C-alpha cells in the first residue's frame, strides 16, 4: 500500500483563505467573518477527497519568539498584527481539525516550517511520499526525491506540485540547497530578512552559477567589480545571517508517529455543533452528508442518514413543516382567488418562468401568499393568448394601487408581467432590497435569508429542473403538483421574511426604503423593459476594422521581439519574451506561480521606454474591446424586441450605487478613442427620435464640499469657479488666472485622491513625483481646505464609535475592520469611511432624480423613454418634438433631487444620433 503523508502549514493556508475573500468576506448572521474557517475547511476536505492521503497532520506556529528572534531581533518585525477575524477563527479551526481526527503538531521556539521540515525528512526515511502543503516558496529547500512542495490552487491557477526538477527549473539553480543561498542573498521583506542590498533574484542566480554558495561568493569578491563587489563586501555579515535565518531547521525535537498521523473517520459529533454554530449549511451537507474517502471506511451510508444530517443543521424544510399550498386551476378558481386578494391590504406573489432573463421568459405560473404556511399556485399555459387571458383575471389585484405587494427580487416579476399587459401597482416590499439596506455587505438571496432568519432550507431549483447544462429542463416540463409545492414555498417564505425584515428596519431605513428604493423598482422595471436599440451593422463593420488593427499590431510585436510567432495572450510567454529574450529590466516580485507579472500597471511603467511594451498594451486593449463589447453586444439583442435589455441591480454595491449586467453598460470604455467608438452603436429607436444624455458635473467633489462644509471649497462652487483651477490656485499660492495646465492637472489628481482616501504613496505614483513632494502637496491641500481634513478625521472617529457611516439620506455602510490591529485592513476601512458617505449620497441623488423624472415623463404622457443609467449619467431615447420639454424635466429633476443641498448642482446635457454624440 502507498504511504502518502500530507503536512499542512496551518497559518499560511488560513491567511490565504482569509484574504481570498477580503473584498467580499463571508459573514454569518451573527456578524462573524467565517472566510478563513470556510476556506481552510474546504481545503482540508478537498485534500482528503481528491488526494486520498494515508497520513496527515497540520502544523501551527505557536505564540512567542523563536530561535530566529534570539539570533536577529528585527526578524518578522515588519509584520502587521494578526487580523482579529483570524484570531477569532483559530479556536474553531482547531476544533474542526480535531473533528477530522487530524493531529496538530507544533513546538515552542520553532516555526511551522521547521516542524514540517523535520517531520518530512523523518517520514521520508520511513518510505513515505511527503507533500508539504503551503503557498510559501521557502519550503522549496526541503524538496527531495520523496518530498514535494504542494502549492494549493489560487486565482484560477490549479494546484502546483514541485519535485526536484521543477524547483531547479523555477529557481534556475543547480542544486536544491541553493534555494537557501538565493533567499539569503535577496532577503525577504515580509520576514524582515535583510539580504544584501541591491542583489535581487536574477543577480543571485548568476552569482551562484559562478561561485556555488554564498560562502563561495564572499570568498571571491575580488573577481567582482564596481557596486556589486562593494555591496557584497559591505553586506558580508548580512548575507551569512540571512542565509541562517532562511534555513529551515531539521532538528526540531518532534517525532514522526505514523500511527498517530493515519487518516481516520471524521468525528461527526464534534463537527455537527460547530458547523451549526457557524451556519455552514452547504459545507455540512457536503462533509457530514456525503460519503468519505475510501480509507475512512464510510462508503455505503443510507440515504436516511444524509437527510438526517441536513435537517440536524437546518431545523425546517418543506418535508417536515406543516403547510397548505393550493393549486388554483381554471378561470372560476382564479377569479375566486383574485377576490380573496382584493380583500387584503398586502400579499406576496412570485412568478415561475421558463428563463432567468425576464425579457425572454414566459410565465409558467404565479404563486401568492398572505398568511404563514399558506399559498396558492396558478399554473399558466404555454399558449400565450390563453396565458394572457388567465393572467388578466388577476389584473384587478395586481394593478390595485391600494394593495401593497411583497416579492423577492420583485423587479423580475414586474418585468415578466409587463409582457402579459400587467402593470403592478401599490407599495412594493422587496425582501432582497430590505435585507440589502440592513446588511449591505451580505448575501440577499432567498436561500440565505430563509436559512438565516427562518432556520428553513428551501427546496433547490436544481431538484426540479436539474443542474445547469444541455440536459437541464424547463419549469414547464415539471409536473404541476411539484411546481405548486416549489412555488408556494417561495411565496410563503418571502411573506414570512417580509414581516421579520420590516420589524428590524429602523425609521431611518424605512424612510430610505419608502422614498428611494421602493419607487426606484418601478423606474428600473421601465428602463429594462424599454431597452436600447443597437446598430448591429456598425458593430460588425467595426469588428472587421478591429481585426485588421489587431493583425497589424501583432506583426509589429513579432518583428520587435525577433520571433516568427508567440502567444501574445499568454502572460507567461509575454513575460519570457520581454524579460528574458529582450532583457528588459524586471524590478518587481514574480507572481505566486513564479512567473513574471505583466499586468497593465507594470507594463504601463515600461511602455514609455520600450515600444514593444506599448504595442502589447495596444494589442490587449483592442482584443478586449473586440471580444467583450464589439462582438458580444450583438449577441445580446433580444429576438423578441430587437433591443438589448441590461439588467440593473439595486442590491449589489455596498455604497448604494446601481450596477448593470448583460450587458454591463457601466463598463463600456470612455477614456480611449477606440472605446468611445462603441457608444456609436447605441442609437434611437427609429426616425423622429434622438439620443439625449444628461450627467452631473463633478458631483462627488460637490458633495465633498457639501458634506465637509469646507467654506473655501463651497465658495469655489458657489462662485462658479473651475474647482481644479481653484484648488491649484490655493495649494500653489498663485492667482487663478496664473494656474498652469500642469498645476491644474496635479490639483485635479489631488482632489480625486483625497475623495478616495489615497495617501502620499499613491499620489506620488499618479503624478510621477517624489513621495516627499506628494506629502507636501497633501499637507498644503489640507491647510487650504481645513474643513475637509476635519471631515475626514471626525468621520473616521464616528465610524470607530458606531461601526458604520451614513449618507445624507441615512444609507449605512458597515466597517467591520475600522478598529483592526492589522494596519492594511484598518487603512482600507478608514478609506471606505471617508468615501462611502460621498459615493453613497451621489447614488441616492441620482436615484431620486430618476424617480422624479420618470414620474414627470409618465404624468405628461410623453413618448420619450429613459433607457439607461451609467454612474452619474442618464440616457434617454427622446421624441424630437419633445426635446426641449424633456430637457427641462431632466434638468429640474437632477438639479432639485436634494433641494436641501447648499452646493449648486450642475447638469450637462447633449443630444445626437447615437450615445457618443449625445455624451
Short mmCIF file of C-alpha atoms in Angstrom, two decimals, residues 183-619:
data_model
loop_
_atom_site.label_atom_id
_atom_site.label_comp_id
_atom_site.label_asym_id
_atom_site.label_seq_id
_atom_site.Cartn_x
_atom_site.Cartn_y
_atom_site.Cartn_z
CA UNK A 183 16.95 33.56 -0.14
CA UNK A 184 20.00 34.69 1.83
CA UNK A 185 21.20 36.99 -0.94
CA UNK A 186 17.90 38.56 -1.97
CA UNK A 187 16.44 38.71 1.56
CA UNK A 188 12.75 38.72 2.37
CA UNK A 189 10.86 41.96 3.10
CA UNK A 190 7.90 40.04 4.55
CA UNK A 191 10.03 38.27 7.17
CA UNK A 192 12.42 41.23 7.51
CA UNK A 193 15.42 39.14 6.44
CA UNK A 194 17.92 41.78 5.28
CA UNK A 195 19.76 40.01 2.43
CA UNK A 196 22.33 42.05 0.52
CA UNK A 197 21.22 45.49 -0.61
CA UNK A 198 20.92 45.73 -4.40
CA UNK A 199 21.02 41.96 -5.01
CA UNK A 200 17.81 40.57 -6.49
CA UNK A 201 16.91 37.01 -7.54
CA UNK A 202 18.40 37.30 -11.06
CA UNK A 203 21.76 38.55 -9.78
CA UNK A 204 21.74 35.95 -7.00
CA UNK A 205 21.26 33.14 -9.53
CA UNK A 206 24.09 34.43 -11.76
CA UNK A 207 26.48 34.70 -8.81
CA UNK A 208 25.63 31.22 -7.56
CA UNK A 209 26.15 29.75 -11.03
CA UNK A 210 29.68 31.16 -10.85
CA UNK A 211 30.59 30.65 -7.17
CA UNK A 212 28.17 27.89 -5.97
CA UNK A 213 27.28 29.22 -2.48
CA UNK A 214 27.07 32.48 -0.52
CA UNK A 215 30.32 31.50 1.18
CA UNK A 216 31.91 30.90 -2.24
CA UNK A 217 30.77 34.32 -3.45
CA UNK A 218 32.12 36.07 -0.35
CA UNK A 219 35.49 34.32 -0.71
CA UNK A 220 35.82 35.53 -4.31
CA UNK A 221 34.63 39.14 -4.22
CA UNK A 222 38.00 40.11 -5.75
CA UNK A 223 36.66 38.69 -9.02
CA UNK A 224 33.71 41.10 -8.94
CA UNK A 225 33.61 44.74 -9.97
CA UNK A 226 32.06 48.09 -9.07
CA UNK A 227 28.92 48.40 -6.98
CA UNK A 228 28.31 44.65 -6.91
CA UNK A 229 31.69 43.98 -5.28
CA UNK A 230 31.19 46.86 -2.87
CA UNK A 231 27.71 45.76 -1.84
CA UNK A 232 28.72 42.14 -1.24
CA UNK A 233 31.76 43.08 0.82
CA UNK A 234 29.72 45.56 2.87
CA UNK A 235 26.87 43.04 3.20
CA UNK A 236 29.04 40.03 4.15
CA UNK A 237 27.61 39.66 7.68
CA UNK A 238 24.05 40.35 6.50
CA UNK A 239 24.35 37.69 3.79
CA UNK A 240 25.55 34.99 6.20
CA UNK A 241 22.95 35.95 8.81
CA UNK A 242 20.19 35.95 6.18
CA UNK A 243 21.22 32.51 4.98
CA UNK A 244 20.98 31.16 8.53
CA UNK A 245 17.58 32.85 9.08
CA UNK A 246 16.26 31.43 5.80
CA UNK A 247 17.42 27.88 6.58
CA UNK A 248 14.64 25.60 7.80
CA UNK A 249 15.81 23.73 10.93
CA UNK A 250 15.55 19.95 10.52
CA UNK A 251 16.43 19.11 14.12
CA UNK A 252 13.27 20.16 15.94
CA UNK A 253 12.54 17.92 18.96
CA UNK A 254 9.45 16.29 17.37
CA UNK A 255 8.99 12.65 16.36
CA UNK A 256 7.06 11.39 13.35
CA UNK A 257 4.43 8.91 14.55
CA UNK A 258 2.97 7.01 11.60
CA UNK A 259 0.14 5.52 13.67
CA UNK A 260 -0.92 8.89 15.10
CA UNK A 261 -0.91 10.51 11.65
CA UNK A 262 -3.05 7.81 9.98
CA UNK A 263 -6.24 9.14 8.33
CA UNK A 264 -9.24 8.13 10.47
CA UNK A 265 -13.00 8.60 10.05
CA UNK A 266 -14.21 12.10 10.89
CA UNK A 267 -15.99 12.66 14.20
CA UNK A 268 -19.43 13.95 13.22
CA UNK A 269 -20.41 14.57 16.84
CA UNK A 270 -17.66 17.17 17.09
CA UNK A 271 -18.22 18.73 13.67
CA UNK A 272 -22.03 18.91 13.70
CA UNK A 273 -22.45 21.52 16.50
CA UNK A 274 -19.51 23.59 15.19
CA UNK A 275 -20.98 23.71 11.68
CA UNK A 276 -24.38 24.57 13.11
CA UNK A 277 -22.96 27.42 15.20
CA UNK A 278 -21.03 28.79 12.23
CA UNK A 279 -24.06 28.31 9.91
CA UNK A 280 -22.10 26.10 7.48
CA UNK A 281 -25.10 24.59 5.71
CA UNK A 282 -23.52 23.73 2.36
CA UNK A 283 -20.27 22.56 3.92
CA UNK A 284 -22.15 20.49 6.48
CA UNK A 285 -24.23 18.77 3.81
CA UNK A 286 -21.11 18.13 1.77
CA UNK A 287 -18.98 16.79 4.63
CA UNK A 288 -21.48 15.25 7.05
CA UNK A 289 -23.98 14.05 4.48
CA UNK A 290 -21.76 12.61 1.74
CA UNK A 291 -19.54 9.53 1.58
CA UNK A 292 -15.99 9.93 2.87
CA UNK A 293 -12.73 8.78 1.21
CA UNK A 294 -12.18 5.00 0.95
CA UNK A 295 -9.60 4.86 3.72
CA UNK A 296 -12.15 6.30 6.11
CA UNK A 297 -14.30 3.25 5.59
CA UNK A 298 -17.57 5.18 5.34
CA UNK A 299 -19.00 4.28 1.93
CA UNK A 300 -22.49 2.86 1.56
CA UNK A 301 -24.23 5.05 4.13
CA UNK A 302 -28.02 5.02 3.94
CA UNK A 303 -29.92 7.86 2.35
CA UNK A 304 -31.87 8.44 5.56
CA UNK A 305 -28.65 9.41 7.31
CA UNK A 306 -27.95 12.05 4.68
CA UNK A 307 -31.39 13.58 5.24
CA UNK A 308 -30.87 13.44 8.99
CA UNK A 309 -27.56 15.26 8.66
CA UNK A 310 -29.20 18.03 6.62
CA UNK A 311 -32.08 18.54 8.98
CA UNK A 312 -29.80 18.46 12.01
CA UNK A 313 -28.38 21.82 10.85
CA UNK A 314 -31.50 23.37 9.32
CA UNK A 315 -34.45 22.91 11.61
CA UNK A 316 -37.13 23.09 8.93
CA UNK A 317 -37.80 22.21 5.30
CA UNK A 318 -40.84 21.54 3.16
CA UNK A 319 -40.59 17.86 4.13
CA UNK A 320 -41.12 18.41 7.88
CA UNK A 321 -43.16 21.64 8.03
CA UNK A 322 -46.95 21.75 8.01
CA UNK A 323 -48.14 23.79 5.06
CA UNK A 324 -51.05 24.16 2.69
CA UNK A 325 -50.21 25.12 -0.89
CA UNK A 326 -53.35 25.08 -3.04
CA UNK A 327 -53.49 24.58 -6.81
CA UNK A 328 -55.75 27.20 -8.42
CA UNK A 329 -56.66 25.85 -11.86
CA UNK A 330 -59.33 27.16 -14.21
CA UNK A 331 -60.94 30.55 -14.76
CA UNK A 332 -63.53 30.30 -11.97
CA UNK A 333 -60.91 29.35 -9.37
CA UNK A 334 -58.63 32.23 -10.49
CA UNK A 335 -61.47 34.76 -10.27
CA UNK A 336 -62.24 33.48 -6.76
CA UNK A 337 -58.57 33.84 -5.75
CA UNK A 338 -58.50 37.40 -7.16
CA UNK A 339 -61.49 38.28 -4.93
CA UNK A 340 -59.61 36.95 -1.90
CA UNK A 341 -56.55 39.01 -2.82
CA UNK A 342 -58.69 42.12 -3.32
CA UNK A 343 -59.81 41.78 0.30
CA UNK A 344 -56.22 42.07 1.58
CA UNK A 345 -54.11 45.15 2.27
CA UNK A 346 -50.94 43.29 1.31
CA UNK A 347 -49.97 39.99 -0.32
CA UNK A 348 -46.85 38.30 -1.63
CA UNK A 349 -46.50 36.96 -5.16
CA UNK A 350 -43.79 35.12 -7.08
CA UNK A 351 -43.63 34.15 -10.75
CA UNK A 352 -42.32 30.86 -12.10
CA UNK A 353 -40.92 31.19 -15.61
CA UNK A 354 -39.01 29.44 -18.38
CA UNK A 355 -35.84 31.63 -18.23
CA UNK A 356 -33.67 33.76 -15.94
CA UNK A 357 -33.82 36.69 -18.36
CA UNK A 358 -37.12 38.40 -17.63
CA UNK A 359 -37.30 39.90 -21.14
CA UNK A 360 -37.12 36.44 -22.69
CA UNK A 361 -39.07 34.41 -20.12
CA UNK A 362 -42.57 33.01 -20.43
CA UNK A 363 -44.83 32.59 -17.42
CA UNK A 364 -45.27 29.05 -16.13
CA UNK A 365 -47.26 30.09 -13.06
CA UNK A 366 -47.76 32.62 -10.26
CA UNK A 367 -47.77 31.85 -6.53
CA UNK A 368 -49.49 34.01 -3.90
CA UNK A 369 -49.28 34.09 -0.10
CA UNK A 370 -50.76 36.34 2.56
CA UNK A 371 -50.57 34.01 5.56
CA UNK A 372 -47.74 31.96 7.04
CA UNK A 373 -47.58 28.35 5.72
CA UNK A 374 -50.37 29.02 3.19
CA UNK A 375 -50.02 29.74 -0.52
CA UNK A 376 -51.89 29.49 -3.81
CA UNK A 377 -50.42 28.50 -7.16
CA UNK A 378 -51.91 29.48 -10.51
CA UNK A 379 -50.46 27.47 -13.45
CA UNK A 380 -50.21 29.37 -16.74
CA UNK A 381 -50.38 27.54 -20.11
CA UNK A 382 -47.73 27.77 -22.85
CA UNK A 383 -50.25 29.16 -25.35
CA UNK A 384 -49.58 32.91 -24.98
CA UNK A 385 -53.10 34.01 -25.95
CA UNK A 386 -54.66 31.78 -23.30
CA UNK A 387 -51.92 32.76 -20.87
CA UNK A 388 -52.69 36.49 -21.23
CA UNK A 389 -56.38 35.81 -20.72
CA UNK A 390 -55.81 33.87 -17.48
CA UNK A 391 -53.27 36.36 -16.11
CA UNK A 392 -55.72 39.12 -16.98
CA UNK A 393 -58.17 37.63 -14.46
CA UNK A 394 -55.66 38.59 -11.73
CA UNK A 395 -55.26 42.15 -13.08
CA UNK A 396 -57.57 43.86 -10.53
CA UNK A 397 -55.50 42.63 -7.57
CA UNK A 398 -52.06 43.03 -9.16
CA UNK A 399 -52.78 46.53 -10.51
CA UNK A 400 -54.60 47.80 -7.41
CA UNK A 401 -52.87 50.90 -6.03
CA UNK A 402 -54.42 50.24 -2.61
CA UNK A 403 -52.85 46.81 -2.08
CA UNK A 404 -49.14 46.53 -1.19
CA UNK A 405 -47.14 43.76 -2.87
CA UNK A 406 -44.28 41.68 -1.46
CA UNK A 407 -41.64 39.87 -3.53
CA UNK A 408 -38.07 38.63 -3.52
CA UNK A 409 -36.27 40.49 -6.33
CA UNK A 410 -39.72 41.74 -7.29
CA UNK A 411 -38.41 43.74 -10.28
CA UNK A 412 -38.03 40.45 -12.15
CA UNK A 413 -41.69 39.58 -11.55
CA UNK A 414 -42.86 43.08 -12.55
CA UNK A 415 -40.90 42.89 -15.79
CA UNK A 416 -42.24 39.43 -16.69
CA UNK A 417 -45.80 40.57 -16.05
CA UNK A 418 -45.43 43.65 -18.30
CA UNK A 419 -45.25 41.25 -21.25
CA UNK A 420 -48.69 39.99 -20.14
CA UNK A 421 -50.19 43.51 -20.08
CA UNK A 422 -50.00 43.74 -16.28
CA UNK A 423 -48.53 46.87 -14.66
CA UNK A 424 -48.19 46.04 -10.98
CA UNK A 425 -49.17 48.94 -8.70
CA UNK A 426 -49.21 49.57 -4.96
CA UNK A 427 -46.39 49.86 -2.45
CA UNK A 428 -43.64 47.33 -3.23
CA UNK A 429 -41.81 45.47 -0.47
CA UNK A 430 -38.79 43.62 -1.85
CA UNK A 431 -37.20 41.36 0.77
CA UNK A 432 -33.92 41.33 -1.17
CA UNK A 433 -33.61 45.12 -1.03
CA UNK A 434 -34.88 45.34 2.56
CA UNK A 435 -32.12 42.99 3.65
CA UNK A 436 -29.62 44.89 1.49
CA UNK A 437 -30.36 48.07 3.45
CA UNK A 438 -29.98 46.21 6.74
CA UNK A 439 -26.84 44.25 5.77
CA UNK A 440 -25.34 45.74 2.57
CA UNK A 441 -22.23 43.51 2.61
CA UNK A 442 -24.05 40.17 2.97
CA UNK A 443 -25.86 37.91 0.52
CA UNK A 444 -29.55 38.59 -0.12
CA UNK A 445 -30.84 35.52 -1.97
CA UNK A 446 -33.92 33.64 -0.73
CA UNK A 447 -32.00 30.57 0.42
CA UNK A 448 -29.61 32.61 2.55
CA UNK A 449 -32.40 34.73 4.05
CA UNK A 450 -34.61 31.70 4.79
CA UNK A 451 -31.81 29.75 6.43
CA UNK A 452 -30.64 32.79 8.42
CA UNK A 453 -33.96 34.23 9.60
CA UNK A 454 -36.33 31.25 9.47
CA UNK A 455 -33.91 28.34 10.03
CA UNK A 456 -35.57 26.85 6.98
CA UNK A 457 -33.93 25.27 3.93
CA UNK A 458 -35.92 25.95 0.74
CA UNK A 459 -36.05 23.34 -1.99
CA UNK A 460 -33.31 23.86 -4.58
CA UNK A 461 -34.46 24.66 -8.15
CA UNK A 462 -31.99 22.02 -9.36
CA UNK A 463 -34.05 19.33 -7.61
CA UNK A 464 -36.82 20.11 -10.12
CA UNK A 465 -35.08 21.01 -13.37
CA UNK A 466 -31.62 19.52 -12.82
CA UNK A 467 -28.19 21.17 -12.87
CA UNK A 468 -27.11 23.72 -15.46
CA UNK A 469 -26.22 22.25 -18.83
CA UNK A 470 -27.76 20.94 -22.01
CA UNK A 471 -29.89 18.41 -20.13
CA UNK A 472 -31.46 20.96 -17.78
CA UNK A 473 -35.26 21.01 -18.04
CA UNK A 474 -37.62 23.97 -18.12
CA UNK A 475 -40.12 24.58 -15.31
CA UNK A 476 -42.79 23.90 -17.93
CA UNK A 477 -41.54 20.31 -18.18
CA UNK A 478 -42.17 19.60 -14.47
CA UNK A 479 -45.34 18.07 -13.04
CA UNK A 480 -47.67 20.86 -11.88
CA UNK A 481 -48.02 19.37 -8.36
CA UNK A 482 -44.25 19.59 -7.84
CA UNK A 483 -44.10 23.13 -9.21
CA UNK A 484 -47.01 24.09 -6.95
CA UNK A 485 -45.05 22.99 -3.86
CA UNK A 486 -41.85 24.72 -5.00
CA UNK A 487 -43.57 28.00 -6.00
CA UNK A 488 -45.87 28.03 -2.97
CA UNK A 489 -42.87 27.64 -0.69
CA UNK A 490 -41.11 30.62 -2.32
CA UNK A 491 -44.11 32.89 -1.84
CA UNK A 492 -44.74 31.64 1.70
CA UNK A 493 -41.13 32.15 2.82
CA UNK A 494 -40.92 35.59 1.21
CA UNK A 495 -44.09 36.65 3.05
CA UNK A 496 -42.62 35.46 6.36
CA UNK A 497 -39.31 37.21 5.68
CA UNK A 498 -41.07 40.49 4.92
CA UNK A 499 -42.56 40.61 8.42
CA UNK A 500 -39.22 39.87 10.11
CA UNK A 501 -37.13 42.24 8.00
CA UNK A 502 -39.59 45.11 8.29
CA UNK A 503 -39.54 44.79 12.08
CA UNK A 504 -35.72 45.06 12.03
CA UNK A 505 -35.64 48.28 9.95
CA UNK A 506 -35.48 51.48 12.00
CA UNK A 507 -37.37 54.63 10.98
CA UNK A 508 -34.39 55.99 9.03
CA UNK A 509 -34.03 52.84 6.93
CA UNK A 510 -37.79 52.56 6.40
CA UNK A 511 -37.84 56.15 5.11
CA UNK A 512 -34.87 55.41 2.81
CA UNK A 513 -36.68 52.34 1.52
CA UNK A 514 -40.06 54.07 1.02
CA UNK A 515 -38.67 57.28 -0.50
CA UNK A 516 -35.91 55.89 -2.73
CA UNK A 517 -35.52 52.13 -3.11
CA UNK A 518 -39.19 51.13 -3.45
CA UNK A 519 -40.19 53.71 -6.11
CA UNK A 520 -36.91 53.02 -7.94
CA UNK A 521 -38.03 49.41 -8.54
CA UNK A 522 -40.73 50.66 -10.91
CA UNK A 523 -38.32 53.04 -12.64
CA UNK A 524 -35.77 50.28 -13.27
CA UNK A 525 -38.51 47.96 -14.49
CA UNK A 526 -39.43 50.59 -17.09
CA UNK A 527 -35.81 51.15 -18.14
CA UNK A 528 -35.19 47.44 -18.56
CA UNK A 529 -38.46 46.99 -20.45
CA UNK A 530 -37.70 49.95 -22.75
CA UNK A 531 -34.31 48.55 -23.75
CA UNK A 532 -31.78 50.21 -26.05
CA UNK A 533 -31.63 49.99 -29.84
CA UNK A 534 -28.31 48.75 -31.20
CA UNK A 535 -26.70 49.45 -34.57
CA UNK A 536 -25.56 45.88 -35.28
CA UNK A 537 -24.21 46.55 -38.81
CA UNK A 538 -21.98 49.30 -37.36
CA UNK A 539 -20.55 46.88 -34.79
CA UNK A 540 -19.99 44.19 -37.43
CA UNK A 541 -18.05 46.67 -39.57
CA UNK A 542 -16.10 47.90 -36.53
CA UNK A 543 -15.26 44.29 -35.64
CA UNK A 544 -13.70 43.78 -39.09
CA UNK A 545 -11.78 47.04 -38.71
CA UNK A 546 -10.52 45.98 -35.29
CA UNK A 547 -9.45 42.58 -36.62
CA UNK A 548 -7.23 44.40 -39.14
CA UNK A 549 -5.78 46.61 -36.39
CA UNK A 550 -5.10 43.56 -34.20
CA UNK A 551 -3.30 41.78 -37.05
CA UNK A 552 -1.17 44.85 -37.75
CA UNK A 553 -0.07 45.33 -34.15
CA UNK A 554 0.50 41.57 -33.78
CA UNK A 555 3.05 41.57 -36.60
CA UNK A 556 4.73 44.69 -35.19
CA UNK A 557 5.15 42.86 -31.86
CA UNK A 558 6.58 39.74 -33.57
CA UNK A 559 9.06 41.88 -35.52
CA UNK A 560 10.24 43.78 -32.44
CA UNK A 561 10.56 40.53 -30.49
CA UNK A 562 12.59 38.97 -33.31
CA UNK A 563 10.22 35.99 -33.41
CA UNK A 564 8.03 34.44 -36.08
CA UNK A 565 5.25 33.96 -33.57
CA UNK A 566 4.38 33.64 -29.88
CA UNK A 567 1.14 33.76 -27.89
CA UNK A 568 0.57 37.43 -27.01
CA UNK A 569 -2.48 36.37 -24.97
CA UNK A 570 -0.23 34.33 -22.65
CA UNK A 571 1.15 36.41 -19.74
CA UNK A 572 3.78 33.70 -19.23
CA UNK A 573 5.08 33.93 -22.81
CA UNK A 574 4.90 37.73 -22.82
CA UNK A 575 6.97 37.79 -19.62
CA UNK A 576 9.58 35.46 -21.07
CA UNK A 577 9.87 37.48 -24.29
CA UNK A 578 10.15 40.85 -22.53
CA UNK A 579 12.30 39.98 -19.55
CA UNK A 580 14.38 37.07 -20.79
CA UNK A 581 14.75 37.30 -24.56
CA UNK A 582 14.76 41.12 -24.78
CA UNK A 583 16.27 41.50 -21.27
CA UNK A 584 14.09 44.44 -20.29
CA UNK A 585 14.88 45.05 -16.58
CA UNK A 586 12.25 43.44 -14.30
CA UNK A 587 12.09 45.11 -10.89
CA UNK A 588 9.04 43.54 -9.28
CA UNK A 589 8.26 40.35 -7.42
CA UNK A 590 7.21 37.41 -9.51
CA UNK A 591 3.69 36.00 -9.21
CA UNK A 592 2.75 33.22 -6.80
CA UNK A 593 3.41 30.70 -9.57
CA UNK A 594 6.91 32.08 -10.19
CA UNK A 595 6.00 33.91 -13.41
CA UNK A 596 6.79 37.48 -14.41
CA UNK A 597 3.86 39.76 -13.73
CA UNK A 598 2.72 41.50 -16.92
CA UNK A 599 -0.31 43.35 -15.63
CA UNK A 600 -1.33 46.70 -17.08
CA UNK A 601 0.16 48.76 -14.25
CA UNK A 602 3.64 47.26 -14.68
CA UNK A 603 3.61 47.31 -18.47
CA UNK A 604 2.41 50.94 -18.46
CA UNK A 605 5.51 51.90 -16.47
CA UNK A 606 7.72 50.23 -19.10
CA UNK A 607 5.78 51.43 -22.16
CA UNK A 608 7.37 54.91 -22.10
CA UNK A 609 10.81 53.42 -22.75
CA UNK A 610 10.01 50.30 -24.79
CA UNK A 611 7.87 50.41 -27.95
CA UNK A 612 7.11 46.69 -27.88
CA UNK A 613 5.51 47.06 -24.45
CA UNK A 614 3.34 49.91 -25.75
CA UNK A 615 2.33 47.69 -28.68
CA UNK A 616 1.41 44.82 -26.33
CA UNK A 617 -0.82 47.19 -24.34
CA UNK A 618 -2.46 48.32 -27.60
CA UNK A 619 -2.99 44.69 -28.62
#
